[in-house]
Coordinates of C-alpha atoms in Angstrom, one line a residue:
M1 CA -17.7 -48.0 -19.9
S2 CA -15.0 -44.9 -20.0
D3 CA -12.5 -44.7 -17.7
P4 CA -12.8 -41.6 -15.6
V5 CA -9.3 -39.5 -14.2
F6 CA -11.1 -38.7 -10.6
I7 CA -8.3 -36.2 -9.6
A8 CA -7.0 -34.3 -12.5
P9 CA -3.5 -32.4 -12.3
K10 CA -4.0 -28.8 -12.0
G11 CA -2.3 -27.0 -15.0
G12 CA 0.0 -23.8 -15.5
L13 CA 2.9 -25.3 -13.3
T14 CA 6.5 -25.4 -14.6
L15 CA 10.0 -26.4 -13.7
G16 CA 10.8 -23.5 -12.5
A17 CA 8.3 -22.9 -10.7
V18 CA 8.8 -26.2 -9.1
A19 CA 12.3 -25.6 -8.2
E20 CA 11.8 -22.4 -6.8
A21 CA 8.8 -23.8 -4.8
C22 CA 11.5 -26.6 -3.5
G23 CA 14.3 -23.9 -3.1
V24 CA 16.6 -25.7 -4.7
A25 CA 18.7 -24.7 -8.5
L26 CA 17.8 -26.2 -11.6
P27 CA 21.3 -27.4 -12.8
E28 CA 22.4 -26.1 -16.0
G29 CA 21.2 -26.4 -19.3
A30 CA 16.9 -27.8 -17.5
D31 CA 14.5 -25.5 -19.4
P32 CA 12.7 -23.0 -16.6
A33 CA 9.5 -22.8 -19.1
Q34 CA 9.2 -26.6 -19.2
A35 CA 5.8 -27.5 -18.1
V36 CA 4.9 -30.0 -15.9
T37 CA 2.1 -32.0 -16.0
G38 CA 1.9 -33.7 -13.0
A39 CA 3.4 -36.1 -10.9
A40 CA 3.9 -40.1 -10.7
P41 CA 6.1 -43.1 -8.7
L42 CA 9.5 -43.4 -10.7
E43 CA 8.7 -46.4 -12.4
T44 CA 5.9 -44.9 -14.4
A45 CA 6.8 -41.1 -14.6
C46 CA 6.4 -39.6 -18.0
P47 CA 9.0 -37.2 -19.1
T48 CA 6.4 -34.8 -18.6
E49 CA 6.2 -35.9 -14.9
L50 CA 8.0 -35.2 -11.3
A51 CA 9.2 -38.3 -9.1
Y52 CA 10.6 -38.9 -5.8
M53 CA 12.7 -41.0 -4.3
D54 CA 14.2 -41.3 -0.9
N55 CA 14.9 -45.1 0.0
A56 CA 17.9 -47.2 -1.0
R57 CA 15.0 -49.9 -2.0
Y58 CA 14.4 -47.9 -4.8
G59 CA 18.1 -47.4 -6.4
D60 CA 17.4 -49.6 -9.1
V61 CA 14.0 -48.0 -9.9
L62 CA 15.0 -44.6 -9.9
A63 CA 18.4 -46.0 -12.0
T64 CA 15.3 -46.5 -14.8
T65 CA 12.9 -43.8 -14.5
R66 CA 11.7 -41.6 -17.5
A67 CA 10.2 -39.1 -15.1
L68 CA 11.4 -35.1 -16.4
A69 CA 12.4 -34.6 -13.1
C70 CA 13.0 -36.3 -9.9
L71 CA 13.4 -34.7 -6.4
V72 CA 16.9 -37.0 -4.2
S73 CA 18.8 -36.2 -1.5
P74 CA 22.4 -35.9 -2.3
R75 CA 23.1 -39.3 -1.3
F76 CA 20.7 -40.7 -4.2
A77 CA 21.7 -37.5 -6.8
P78 CA 24.3 -39.8 -8.8
R79 CA 21.9 -42.2 -9.2
V80 CA 19.5 -40.3 -11.1
P81 CA 19.9 -41.3 -15.4
A82 CA 21.1 -38.8 -17.8
G83 CA 17.4 -38.1 -19.5
T84 CA 16.2 -36.8 -15.8
I85 CA 16.8 -33.8 -14.1
A86 CA 17.5 -34.1 -10.4
L87 CA 16.4 -32.1 -8.1
V88 CA 18.2 -32.3 -5.1
T89 CA 17.2 -31.4 -1.8
R90 CA 17.6 -32.4 2.4
D91 CA 13.7 -33.7 2.5
P92 CA 12.4 -34.9 -1.0
Y93 CA 9.2 -36.4 0.6
R94 CA 8.3 -33.4 2.3
A95 CA 9.2 -31.2 -0.8
Y96 CA 7.4 -33.3 -2.9
A97 CA 4.0 -33.6 -1.0
G98 CA 4.2 -29.0 -1.4
L99 CA 4.3 -30.0 -4.7
L100 CA 1.4 -32.6 -5.0
A101 CA -0.1 -30.0 -3.0
R102 CA 0.1 -27.5 -6.1
L103 CA -0.6 -29.8 -8.4
Y104 CA -3.7 -31.8 -7.1
E105 CA -5.3 -29.1 -4.7
E106 CA -8.4 -31.4 -5.3
A107 CA -7.2 -34.0 -3.1
M108 CA -6.1 -31.8 -0.2
R109 CA -9.7 -31.9 1.2
P110 CA -13.0 -33.8 0.6
G111 CA -15.0 -31.7 -1.3
S112 CA -18.9 -31.5 -2.4
L113 CA -19.9 -34.7 -3.8
F114 CA -22.9 -33.1 -5.5
A115 CA -21.0 -30.3 -7.1
A116 CA -22.8 -28.0 -5.2
S117 CA -22.3 -24.2 -5.0
G118 CA -24.2 -23.2 -2.4
I119 CA -27.0 -25.4 -0.1
S120 CA -28.5 -28.7 -2.4
P121 CA -31.8 -29.4 -3.1
G122 CA -32.6 -32.3 -0.3
A123 CA -30.2 -30.5 2.9
H124 CA -31.9 -29.9 5.4
I125 CA -30.9 -26.7 7.6
H126 CA -33.3 -25.4 10.7
P127 CA -34.3 -21.9 10.3
Q128 CA -32.5 -21.3 13.5
A129 CA -28.7 -22.2 11.9
R130 CA -26.3 -19.9 11.1
L131 CA -24.5 -20.3 7.7
E132 CA -21.9 -18.0 6.5
D133 CA -22.1 -16.7 3.1
G134 CA -20.1 -20.2 0.7
V135 CA -20.9 -23.0 2.7
R136 CA -21.7 -25.6 0.6
V137 CA -24.1 -28.6 1.8
D138 CA -25.1 -31.7 -0.1
P139 CA -28.3 -33.6 -0.2
G140 CA -29.2 -35.4 2.6
A141 CA -27.1 -33.2 5.2
V142 CA -28.5 -31.8 8.6
V143 CA -27.6 -29.0 10.2
G144 CA -29.8 -28.9 13.8
P145 CA -30.8 -25.3 15.7
G146 CA -28.2 -23.3 16.9
A147 CA -24.9 -24.6 15.0
E148 CA -23.0 -22.1 13.1
I149 CA -21.0 -23.0 10.3
G150 CA -18.0 -21.0 8.7
S151 CA -17.3 -19.7 5.3
G152 CA -15.5 -22.1 2.9
T153 CA -16.4 -25.2 4.7
V154 CA -18.5 -28.1 3.2
L155 CA -20.7 -30.6 4.3
G156 CA -21.2 -33.9 2.7
P157 CA -23.9 -36.4 1.7
N158 CA -26.0 -37.3 4.4
A159 CA -24.0 -35.3 7.0
V160 CA -25.3 -34.1 10.3
V161 CA -24.4 -31.5 12.8
G162 CA -25.9 -31.1 15.8
P163 CA -27.7 -28.0 17.7
N164 CA -26.0 -25.5 18.7
V165 CA -22.4 -27.1 16.8
R166 CA -19.9 -24.7 15.9
I167 CA -17.9 -25.4 12.8
G168 CA -15.1 -22.7 11.4
R169 CA -14.2 -21.5 8.2
D170 CA -12.7 -23.8 5.2
C171 CA -13.4 -26.6 6.6
S172 CA -14.9 -30.3 5.0
I173 CA -16.9 -32.4 7.0
G174 CA -17.4 -35.9 5.0
A175 CA -20.3 -38.0 4.3
G176 CA -22.1 -39.2 7.0
A177 CA -20.2 -37.9 9.5
T178 CA -22.1 -36.9 12.6
L179 CA -21.0 -34.1 15.0
T180 CA -22.9 -33.0 18.2
H181 CA -21.9 -31.5 21.5
A182 CA -18.3 -30.3 19.7
L183 CA -16.7 -27.0 18.7
V184 CA -14.7 -27.6 15.5
G185 CA -11.9 -24.8 14.2
N186 CA -10.7 -23.3 11.0
R187 CA -9.6 -25.8 8.1
V188 CA -10.7 -29.1 9.9
I189 CA -11.0 -32.1 7.9
V190 CA -13.7 -34.9 9.0
H191 CA -13.5 -38.0 6.8
P192 CA -16.7 -39.8 6.4
G193 CA -18.5 -41.6 8.3
A194 CA -16.5 -40.4 11.7
R195 CA -18.8 -39.8 14.9
I196 CA -17.7 -36.9 17.1
G197 CA -19.6 -35.4 20.7
Q198 CA -21.8 -38.9 20.9
D199 CA -21.8 -40.5 25.0
G200 CA -18.3 -41.5 26.5
F201 CA -18.7 -45.0 28.4
G202 CA -19.3 -44.1 31.6
F203 CA -21.4 -46.6 34.2
A204 CA -21.5 -47.0 38.2
M205 CA -21.4 -50.1 38.0
G206 CA -23.0 -52.5 40.5
A207 CA -24.4 -56.1 41.6
G208 CA -27.7 -55.2 40.7
G209 CA -27.3 -53.1 37.8
H210 CA -24.9 -50.3 35.9
L211 CA -26.2 -46.8 36.4
K212 CA -25.3 -44.3 33.7
V213 CA -23.7 -41.8 34.1
P214 CA -25.2 -38.8 31.8
Q215 CA -22.2 -37.2 29.7
V216 CA -22.4 -33.5 30.0
G217 CA -19.3 -32.4 28.7
R218 CA -18.4 -31.2 24.6
V219 CA -15.5 -31.9 22.2
I220 CA -12.9 -29.1 21.5
I221 CA -11.1 -29.5 17.7
Q222 CA -8.7 -27.2 17.2
D223 CA -7.4 -25.6 13.7
D224 CA -5.9 -27.8 11.2
V225 CA -6.7 -31.2 13.2
E226 CA -7.6 -33.4 10.6
I227 CA -10.1 -36.8 11.4
G228 CA -10.0 -40.3 9.5
A229 CA -13.0 -42.3 8.4
N230 CA -15.0 -44.2 11.0
T231 CA -12.9 -42.6 13.6
T232 CA -15.0 -42.1 17.0
I233 CA -14.3 -39.2 19.6
D234 CA -16.5 -38.9 22.8
R235 CA -17.7 -35.9 24.3
G236 CA -16.6 -35.2 28.2
A237 CA -18.2 -37.4 30.9
S238 CA -18.1 -33.5 33.0
R239 CA -14.6 -32.2 31.3
D240 CA -14.2 -31.6 27.4
T241 CA -12.2 -33.6 25.4
V242 CA -10.0 -31.5 23.2
V243 CA -8.0 -32.4 20.3
G244 CA -5.3 -30.1 19.7
E245 CA -4.2 -28.1 16.8
G246 CA -2.3 -29.6 13.6
S247 CA -3.0 -33.5 15.0
K248 CA -3.7 -36.4 12.6
I249 CA -5.7 -38.7 13.6
D250 CA -6.0 -42.0 11.7
N251 CA -9.0 -44.2 10.3
L252 CA -10.6 -46.1 13.0
V253 CA -9.3 -44.8 15.8
Q254 CA -11.2 -44.7 19.0
I255 CA -10.8 -41.5 21.7
A256 CA -13.0 -41.7 24.9
H257 CA -14.3 -39.3 27.3
N258 CA -12.0 -36.3 29.0
V259 CA -8.8 -37.4 26.5
V260 CA -6.7 -34.2 26.3
I261 CA -4.4 -34.6 22.8
G262 CA -2.0 -31.7 22.8
R263 CA -0.6 -30.4 19.0
H264 CA 0.7 -31.8 17.0
C265 CA 0.1 -35.8 17.3
V266 CA 0.0 -38.1 15.1
I267 CA -2.6 -41.3 15.7
V268 CA -2.3 -44.1 13.5
S269 CA -5.2 -46.5 12.5
G270 CA -6.7 -48.8 15.3
V271 CA -5.3 -47.0 18.3
G272 CA -7.7 -47.0 21.5
I273 CA -6.8 -44.2 24.2
S274 CA -9.2 -45.0 27.4
G275 CA -11.0 -42.2 29.0
S276 CA -9.3 -39.1 31.1
T277 CA -5.6 -39.7 29.2
T278 CA -3.7 -36.7 28.3
L279 CA -1.0 -37.3 25.6
E280 CA 1.2 -33.7 25.6
D281 CA 2.0 -32.0 22.0
Y282 CA 3.8 -34.1 19.3
V283 CA 3.2 -37.7 20.4
V284 CA 3.1 -40.4 18.1
L285 CA 0.7 -43.5 18.7
G286 CA 1.7 -46.6 16.0
G287 CA -1.0 -48.9 14.7
Q288 CA -3.3 -50.3 16.9
V289 CA -1.9 -49.3 20.5
G290 CA -3.8 -49.1 23.3
V291 CA -4.0 -46.7 26.2
V292 CA -5.5 -47.2 29.7
G293 CA -7.3 -44.3 31.3
H294 CA -5.6 -41.6 33.4
L295 CA -2.7 -41.5 32.0
R296 CA 0.4 -39.1 30.8
I297 CA 2.6 -39.6 27.7
G298 CA 4.5 -37.3 27.7
M299 CA 5.7 -34.2 24.5
G300 CA 7.6 -35.9 22.1
S301 CA 7.1 -39.5 22.8
Q302 CA 6.9 -42.0 20.1
I303 CA 4.8 -45.5 20.9
A304 CA 5.5 -48.4 19.1
G305 CA 2.5 -50.1 17.3
S306 CA 0.7 -52.8 18.9
S307 CA 2.3 -52.1 22.1
N308 CA -0.7 -51.5 25.3
V309 CA 0.7 -48.7 27.6
N310 CA -0.3 -49.1 31.0
R311 CA 1.5 -46.2 32.7
D312 CA 3.0 -43.0 32.5
V313 CA 5.2 -42.2 29.9
P314 CA 8.2 -39.5 30.1
P315 CA 8.8 -36.7 27.7
G316 CA 10.6 -37.9 24.6
S317 CA 10.6 -41.2 25.6
R318 CA 10.5 -44.0 22.8
W319 CA 8.6 -46.8 24.4
G320 CA 7.3 -50.7 22.8
G321 CA 6.0 -53.9 24.0
T322 CA 2.8 -54.7 26.1
P323 CA 3.3 -53.6 29.0
A324 CA 4.8 -50.9 27.0
K325 CA 8.3 -50.2 28.4
P326 CA 11.7 -48.6 26.5
V327 CA 12.5 -49.6 23.5
R328 CA 16.5 -50.6 24.6
T329 CA 14.4 -53.0 27.5
W330 CA 11.8 -54.5 24.8
F331 CA 14.9 -55.2 22.3
R332 CA 16.3 -56.9 25.2
E333 CA 13.9 -58.8 26.1
M334 CA 12.7 -60.2 23.1
T335 CA 16.4 -61.1 22.1
T336 CA 16.6 -62.7 25.2
L337 CA 13.5 -65.4 25.1
A338 CA 14.4 -65.6 21.3
R339 CA 18.2 -67.0 22.9
L340 CA 16.0 -69.2 25.5
A341 CA 13.7 -70.5 22.8
E342 CA 16.3 -71.8 20.8
R343 CA 18.4 -73.3 23.6
S344 CA 15.5 -75.0 25.0
G345 CA 14.9 -76.3 21.0
K346 CA 18.4 -77.8 20.7
D347 CA 17.8 -79.6 24.4
E348 CA 14.8 -81.0 23.5
A349 CA 16.4 -82.3 20.2
E350 CA 19.6 -83.5 21.8
G351 CA 17.2 -85.1 24.7

């Protein structure tokens, strides 16, 4: 059985181009024309590949790397071995990410799984849908009446775009994703299995039964948003659900109706955000955070993983715990409980 390479590096990158892209100077004696064939971890990089290092725990690995060049912060530059070129930068990881984007363009967003260059056989495009030139559609994809899709966008196999949905240019809609009642900007990535625009969970509760409340809003997704696999974003009940530009949403996230997410937020896997909550710009929610409905989390706030937020969070805060609170208070509570438990154990042992 053959052993395929799923994402091959793009050729033509030189050491000089790497240095220029990172804004660093090559050390004396380095050949700027030296070809760079790829990138790899410190321990496996070969003498034509790049690596990076920005964590002290990998200091010993850095000292033995065989990489052609390594992006490092000034702190770790002295530990780069003689056979490896040190490319010293204040933010090695960010510089490395930029280089990976040049080396592995194919990995930046999902592409056609059928090598489609247009509309594939087996795709179902309604006659009233409008697709600009350059849209690629894989087999099994469905595009409903009145939908509009911009050039450079890719629809994966069995993706569904509902009636009157608008999708901008250079987007990627992954295999099996479903978009209804949605307006989507440019350069948006929707990974496989995501569900966008379905009913929000709205019922008028009563002793005689629960009356369904029709959900008549939309989902608005602005430019440069990325939405992970199997994430769900409900359409609004009467207002719109909104995801602001540049926000990044991990896999398996639930965003309820009428939620407003600001610009450049980061939402990690397992998060659940209840209805009508607002996240201001640059908010970060760690994995498995739960947020009660009708709250506001202020600009730039960070919530630690597995926390439960049940009240408004002021801008610029760092909170954690259940219920969530400022991290200093949370840490003091945990320390106090640990001491009480230790003291109780000693008392039981002495008794």
